[in-house]
Coordinates of C-alpha atoms in Angstrom, one line a residue:
M354 CA 88.1 136.5 92.8
A355 CA 91.3 137.2 94.8
P356 CA 94.5 135.7 93.5
I357 CA 96.1 133.0 95.6
H358 CA 99.8 132.8 96.5
S359 CA 102.0 131.6 93.6
S360 CA 104.1 129.1 95.6
S361 CA 104.1 125.7 94.0
Q362 CA 104.9 123.8 97.2
Q363 CA 102.3 121.2 98.2
W364 CA 100.5 122.2 101.3
V365 CA 100.6 118.5 102.5
E366 CA 104.4 118.8 102.7
K367 CA 104.4 122.4 103.9
Y368 CA 102.2 121.7 106.9
R369 CA 103.5 118.2 107.7
P370 CA 104.3 118.0 111.4
K371 CA 108.0 118.0 112.1
Q372 CA 107.8 116.5 115.6
V373 CA 105.9 113.5 117.0
K374 CA 104.1 115.7 119.6
D375 CA 102.5 117.7 116.8
V376 CA 100.7 114.7 115.2
A377 CA 97.0 115.3 115.5
H378 CA 94.5 113.0 117.3
Q379 CA 96.9 110.1 118.0
E380 CA 97.4 110.6 121.7
E381 CA 98.2 107.0 122.6
V382 CA 100.8 106.7 119.9
V383 CA 102.4 110.0 120.7
R384 CA 102.5 109.2 124.4
A385 CA 104.1 105.8 123.8
L386 CA 106.7 107.1 121.3
T387 CA 107.7 110.2 123.4
N388 CA 109.5 107.8 125.9
T389 CA 111.4 106.3 122.9
L390 CA 112.6 109.7 121.9
E391 CA 113.8 110.4 125.4
T392 CA 115.7 107.1 125.9
G393 CA 116.6 106.2 122.3
N394 CA 115.4 102.6 122.9
L395 CA 113.4 102.0 119.7
P396 CA 111.8 98.6 119.0
H397 CA 110.7 97.4 115.6
L398 CA 107.5 99.4 114.8
L399 CA 104.3 98.6 112.9
F400 CA 102.0 101.5 112.1
Y401 CA 98.6 100.7 110.7
G402 CA 95.4 102.5 110.0
P403 CA 93.5 104.4 107.3
P404 CA 95.3 106.7 104.8
G405 CA 96.0 110.3 105.8
T406 CA 96.1 109.8 109.6
G407 CA 99.8 110.5 110.2
K408 CA 101.6 107.1 110.0
T409 CA 104.3 108.2 107.6
T410 CA 104.6 111.6 109.2
T411 CA 105.2 110.0 112.6
A412 CA 107.8 107.6 111.3
L413 CA 109.7 110.4 109.6
A414 CA 109.4 112.7 112.7
I415 CA 110.9 109.9 114.9
A416 CA 113.8 109.5 112.6
H417 CA 114.5 113.2 112.3
Q418 CA 114.2 113.7 116.1
L419 CA 116.6 110.8 116.8
F420 CA 119.3 111.5 114.2
G421 CA 119.0 115.2 113.2
P422 CA 121.8 116.0 110.7
E423 CA 122.8 112.3 110.4
Y424 CA 119.3 111.4 109.1
K425 CA 120.4 110.7 105.5
S426 CA 123.1 108.2 106.5
R427 CA 121.0 106.5 109.2
V428 CA 117.6 106.1 107.5
L429 CA 116.5 104.2 104.4
E430 CA 113.0 105.0 103.1
L431 CA 111.4 102.6 100.7
N432 CA 107.9 102.5 99.3
A433 CA 107.0 98.9 99.4
S434 CA 104.3 99.3 96.7
D435 CA 107.2 99.9 94.2
D436 CA 110.1 98.0 95.9
R437 CA 108.1 95.0 97.0
G438 CA 109.8 91.9 95.6
I439 CA 112.1 89.4 97.3
N440 CA 115.2 90.7 95.4
V441 CA 114.8 94.1 97.1
V442 CA 114.9 92.4 100.5
R443 CA 118.0 90.3 99.5
T444 CA 119.9 93.3 98.1
K445 CA 119.0 96.8 99.1
I446 CA 117.5 96.2 102.5
K447 CA 119.9 93.5 103.6
D448 CA 123.0 95.5 102.5
F449 CA 121.8 98.6 104.4
A450 CA 120.8 96.6 107.5
A451 CA 124.1 94.7 107.7
V452 CA 126.4 97.8 108.1
A453 CA 126.9 98.7 111.8
V454 CA 127.1 102.3 113.0
G455 CA 128.3 103.8 116.2
S456 CA 126.7 106.4 118.5
G457 CA 126.5 109.8 116.8
N458 CA 127.5 113.2 118.1
T459 CA 125.2 113.8 121.1
N460 CA 126.6 117.3 121.5
S461 CA 124.3 118.3 118.6
G462 CA 121.3 117.9 120.8
Y463 CA 120.2 114.6 119.2
L464 CA 120.4 111.2 120.8
C465 CA 121.8 109.4 117.7
P466 CA 121.5 105.9 119.1
P467 CA 123.8 103.2 117.6
F468 CA 121.4 101.8 115.1
K469 CA 119.8 102.7 111.8
I470 CA 116.1 102.7 110.7
I471 CA 114.5 101.2 107.6
I472 CA 111.1 102.7 106.9
L473 CA 108.9 100.5 104.7
D474 CA 105.9 102.4 103.6
E475 CA 102.8 100.6 102.2
A476 CA 104.3 97.3 103.6
D477 CA 101.0 95.5 103.0
S478 CA 101.8 95.6 99.3
M479 CA 104.9 93.4 99.8
T480 CA 104.7 89.9 98.4
E481 CA 104.5 87.1 101.0
D482 CA 107.9 85.8 99.9
A483 CA 109.5 89.2 100.5
Q484 CA 107.9 89.4 103.9
N485 CA 109.2 85.9 104.8
A486 CA 112.7 86.9 103.6
L487 CA 112.6 89.9 106.0
R488 CA 112.1 87.6 109.1
R489 CA 115.7 86.5 109.2
T490 CA 117.1 89.9 108.3
M491 CA 115.2 91.5 111.2
E492 CA 116.6 88.9 113.7
T493 CA 120.2 88.9 112.4
Y494 CA 120.6 92.7 112.3
S495 CA 118.3 93.8 115.1
K496 CA 121.2 95.3 117.1
V497 CA 122.2 97.7 114.4
T498 CA 119.0 98.2 112.4
R499 CA 115.3 98.8 113.4
F500 CA 112.4 98.4 111.0
C501 CA 109.3 100.6 110.8
F502 CA 106.5 99.0 108.8
I503 CA 103.6 101.3 107.6
C504 CA 100.4 99.8 106.2
N505 CA 96.7 100.4 105.8
Y506 CA 95.7 96.7 106.4
V507 CA 97.5 95.0 109.3
S508 CA 95.9 91.7 108.3
R509 CA 98.1 91.7 105.1
I510 CA 101.3 91.6 107.2
I511 CA 102.3 88.0 108.0
E512 CA 102.1 87.1 111.6
P513 CA 105.9 86.3 112.1
L514 CA 106.7 90.0 111.1
A515 CA 103.8 91.5 113.1
S516 CA 104.8 89.6 116.2
R517 CA 108.3 91.1 116.1
C518 CA 107.0 94.7 116.2
A519 CA 105.3 97.0 118.6
K520 CA 102.0 97.8 117.0
F521 CA 100.4 101.2 116.9
R522 CA 96.9 101.8 115.4
F523 CA 96.2 105.2 113.9
K524 CA 92.6 106.4 114.1
P525 CA 90.7 108.3 111.4
L526 CA 90.6 112.0 112.3
V527 CA 87.4 113.3 113.9
E528 CA 85.7 116.3 112.4
D529 CA 86.7 118.7 115.2
I530 CA 90.4 117.9 114.8
M531 CA 90.3 118.1 111.0
T532 CA 88.4 121.4 111.1
G533 CA 90.9 122.9 113.4
R534 CA 93.8 121.9 111.2
I535 CA 92.1 123.1 108.0
L536 CA 91.2 126.5 109.5
H537 CA 94.9 126.9 110.6
I538 CA 96.0 126.3 107.0
C539 CA 93.3 128.6 105.6
K540 CA 94.5 131.4 108.0
E541 CA 98.2 130.9 106.9
E542 CA 97.3 130.8 103.2
G543 CA 94.7 133.6 103.2
V544 CA 91.9 131.3 102.1
H545 CA 88.3 131.8 103.2
L546 CA 86.0 128.8 103.7
D547 CA 82.3 129.3 104.7
S548 CA 80.7 126.9 107.3
D549 CA 79.0 124.8 104.5
A550 CA 82.3 124.4 102.7
L551 CA 84.1 123.4 105.9
T552 CA 81.5 120.8 106.6
M553 CA 81.6 119.5 103.1
L554 CA 85.4 119.2 103.2
S555 CA 85.2 117.1 106.4
S556 CA 82.5 114.9 104.8
I557 CA 84.2 114.2 101.5
S558 CA 87.7 113.6 103.0
E559 CA 86.3 110.8 105.4
G560 CA 88.9 111.3 108.1
D561 CA 91.8 111.6 105.7
L562 CA 93.6 114.8 106.5
R563 CA 96.0 114.5 103.5
R564 CA 93.0 114.2 101.2
A565 CA 91.3 117.2 102.8
I566 CA 94.4 119.4 102.4
T567 CA 94.9 118.3 98.8
Y568 CA 91.2 119.2 98.0
L569 CA 91.6 122.5 99.7
Q570 CA 94.8 123.4 97.8
S571 CA 93.3 122.3 94.4
A572 CA 90.2 124.4 95.0
A573 CA 92.3 127.4 96.0
R574 CA 94.4 127.1 92.9
L575 CA 91.4 126.8 90.6
Y576 CA 88.8 129.1 92.2
G577 CA 90.9 131.7 94.2
S578 CA 90.9 132.5 97.9
S579 CA 87.1 132.3 98.5
I580 CA 86.0 128.6 98.3
S581 CA 82.4 127.3 98.3
S582 CA 81.1 123.8 98.8
N583 CA 80.4 123.4 95.1
N584 CA 84.0 124.3 94.3
L585 CA 85.1 121.4 96.6
I586 CA 82.7 119.0 95.0
S587 CA 84.0 119.8 91.6
V588 CA 87.7 119.2 92.5
S589 CA 87.0 116.1 94.6
G590 CA 85.2 114.0 92.0
I591 CA 82.2 113.5 94.4
V592 CA 79.0 113.0 92.5
P593 CA 76.5 115.8 93.3
K594 CA 73.9 114.8 95.8
E595 CA 71.1 115.6 93.5
V596 CA 72.2 113.0 91.0
V597 CA 72.2 110.2 93.5
Q598 CA 68.9 111.5 95.0
S599 CA 67.3 111.3 91.5
L600 CA 68.4 107.7 91.0
Y601 CA 67.1 106.8 94.5
Q602 CA 63.7 108.5 93.8
A603 CA 63.4 106.8 90.4
C604 CA 63.9 103.4 92.1
K605 CA 61.2 104.2 94.6
T606 CA 58.7 104.9 91.8
G607 CA 58.8 101.3 90.7
Q608 CA 59.1 102.4 87.0
F609 CA 62.0 100.6 85.3
D610 CA 62.1 103.0 82.3
L611 CA 62.5 105.9 84.7
A612 CA 65.4 104.2 86.6
Q613 CA 67.0 103.2 83.3
K614 CA 67.0 106.8 82.1
E615 CA 68.7 107.9 85.3
V616 CA 71.3 105.2 84.9
S617 CA 71.9 106.2 81.3
D618 CA 72.3 109.9 82.3
I619 CA 74.8 109.0 85.0
I620 CA 76.9 107.1 82.6
A621 CA 76.7 109.8 79.9
E622 CA 77.8 112.4 82.4
G623 CA 80.9 110.3 83.2
H624 CA 80.2 109.8 86.9
P625 CA 82.1 106.7 88.3
A626 CA 79.8 103.9 89.2
S627 CA 81.8 103.0 92.3
Q628 CA 81.3 106.5 93.7
I629 CA 77.6 106.3 93.0
F630 CA 77.5 103.0 94.9
S631 CA 79.3 104.6 97.9
Q632 CA 77.0 107.6 98.1
L633 CA 73.8 105.5 97.4
Y634 CA 74.8 103.2 100.2
D635 CA 75.1 106.2 102.6
M636 CA 71.7 107.5 101.5
V637 CA 70.0 104.1 101.9
V638 CA 71.5 103.5 105.4
Q639 CA 70.5 106.9 106.6
A640 CA 66.9 106.7 105.2
T641 CA 64.2 106.6 107.8
D642 CA 61.3 105.5 105.6
I643 CA 62.5 102.0 104.7
S644 CA 62.9 98.9 106.9
D645 CA 66.2 97.4 108.0
E646 CA 65.6 94.3 106.0
T647 CA 65.2 96.4 102.8
K648 CA 68.4 98.3 103.6
A649 CA 70.2 95.0 104.1
R650 CA 69.1 93.7 100.7
I651 CA 70.1 96.8 98.9
S652 CA 73.4 97.0 100.7
Q653 CA 74.2 93.4 99.8
R654 CA 73.6 94.0 96.2
L655 CA 75.7 97.2 96.3
A656 CA 78.6 95.1 97.7
E657 CA 78.3 92.5 95.1
A658 CA 78.2 95.1 92.3
D659 CA 81.2 96.9 93.7
K660 CA 83.2 93.6 93.7
C661 CA 82.1 93.0 90.1
L662 CA 83.5 96.5 89.1
I663 CA 86.8 95.6 90.7
D664 CA 86.9 92.4 88.7
G665 CA 86.3 94.5 85.5
A666 CA 82.6 94.4 84.9
D667 CA 80.7 96.9 82.8
E668 CA 79.7 100.0 84.8
Y669 CA 76.4 100.5 83.0
L670 CA 75.2 97.0 83.5
Q671 CA 76.2 96.9 87.2
L672 CA 74.5 100.3 87.9
L673 CA 71.4 99.1 86.1
D674 CA 71.4 95.8 88.1
V675 CA 71.7 97.8 91.4
A676 CA 68.9 100.1 90.3
S677 CA 66.6 97.2 89.4
N678 CA 67.3 95.3 92.6
A679 CA 66.8 98.4 94.7
M680 CA 63.5 99.0 93.0
R681 CA 62.4 95.4 93.7
S682 CA 63.3 95.8 97.4
L683 CA 61.8 99.3 97.8
C684 CA 58.5 98.4 96.1
N685 CA 58.2 94.9 97.4
M686 CA 58.2 93.4 93.9
T687 CA 58.8 89.8 93.0
Q688 CA 61.6 89.1 90.5
E689 CA 59.1 88.4 87.8
C690 CA 57.7 91.9 88.0
C691 CA 61.0 93.4 86.9
Y692 CA 60.9 91.7 83.5

């Protein structure tokens, strides 16, 4: 096992794009924002989409490309999941937004337009009161301050804020784009991934490039420069496919004792029930030997059980309930047969 480089820097930061044009797979966003970088005419922005698709990277790249060395004095970064109350809006954000700035030194090669930028990451975590308080601040100081909201769920941003912004949707990265980026990092870091491991990494990261890079670095630190698909499974927390397959097959037998044993083994091994539900759902949907109606019944029960877990229900009982309901659907049993 070859040793890996000793640098402690996170690869996510090391390979973060420094310019907007380098952001992967967001062609429409890049095309629209390129004009902003040429003219310096920046509206309020709202970036939304799944995690790890380049939202924060794009916001930071815009700020760096506009202001260059004056970045620190012109940009306020806040993670709204921490600073999310109304007091933060009334103090920190309002105080920063109220101070006017002039045009910077354009001789440095940067536009330095006469405004500042406030980047609010995870803005969908802000309370509704805090979002309402921002409305007036955005209107009052729009000449000297522009806002950039970043969120995963645009529906959690109140309509008055969303209507004041230019909206940009970030798409999950497709496998080809993600594979290309991962192979580039592997080449730079001297890491070898076989084709199975590369496919596995794309699968378990689900379009989230940040997650994929993190898994890759974790596996490289633990297992060296040659990484297999099993190494990636172990660092990602994904339940081995054989475990989910065994539970599914036990449900198909119609024998409750067998299904109960599989559930007990899963809990004893410490596998998270929510991850089991996610992988079992994929397996059911992709199955070719059961009807769509059966798939719908099982999927509905998986959704209900997942909600119960979020509300604090017991993992063993929810997993057992899913198994018994799946067995009833797969074997066309009546409810009385399961007792």
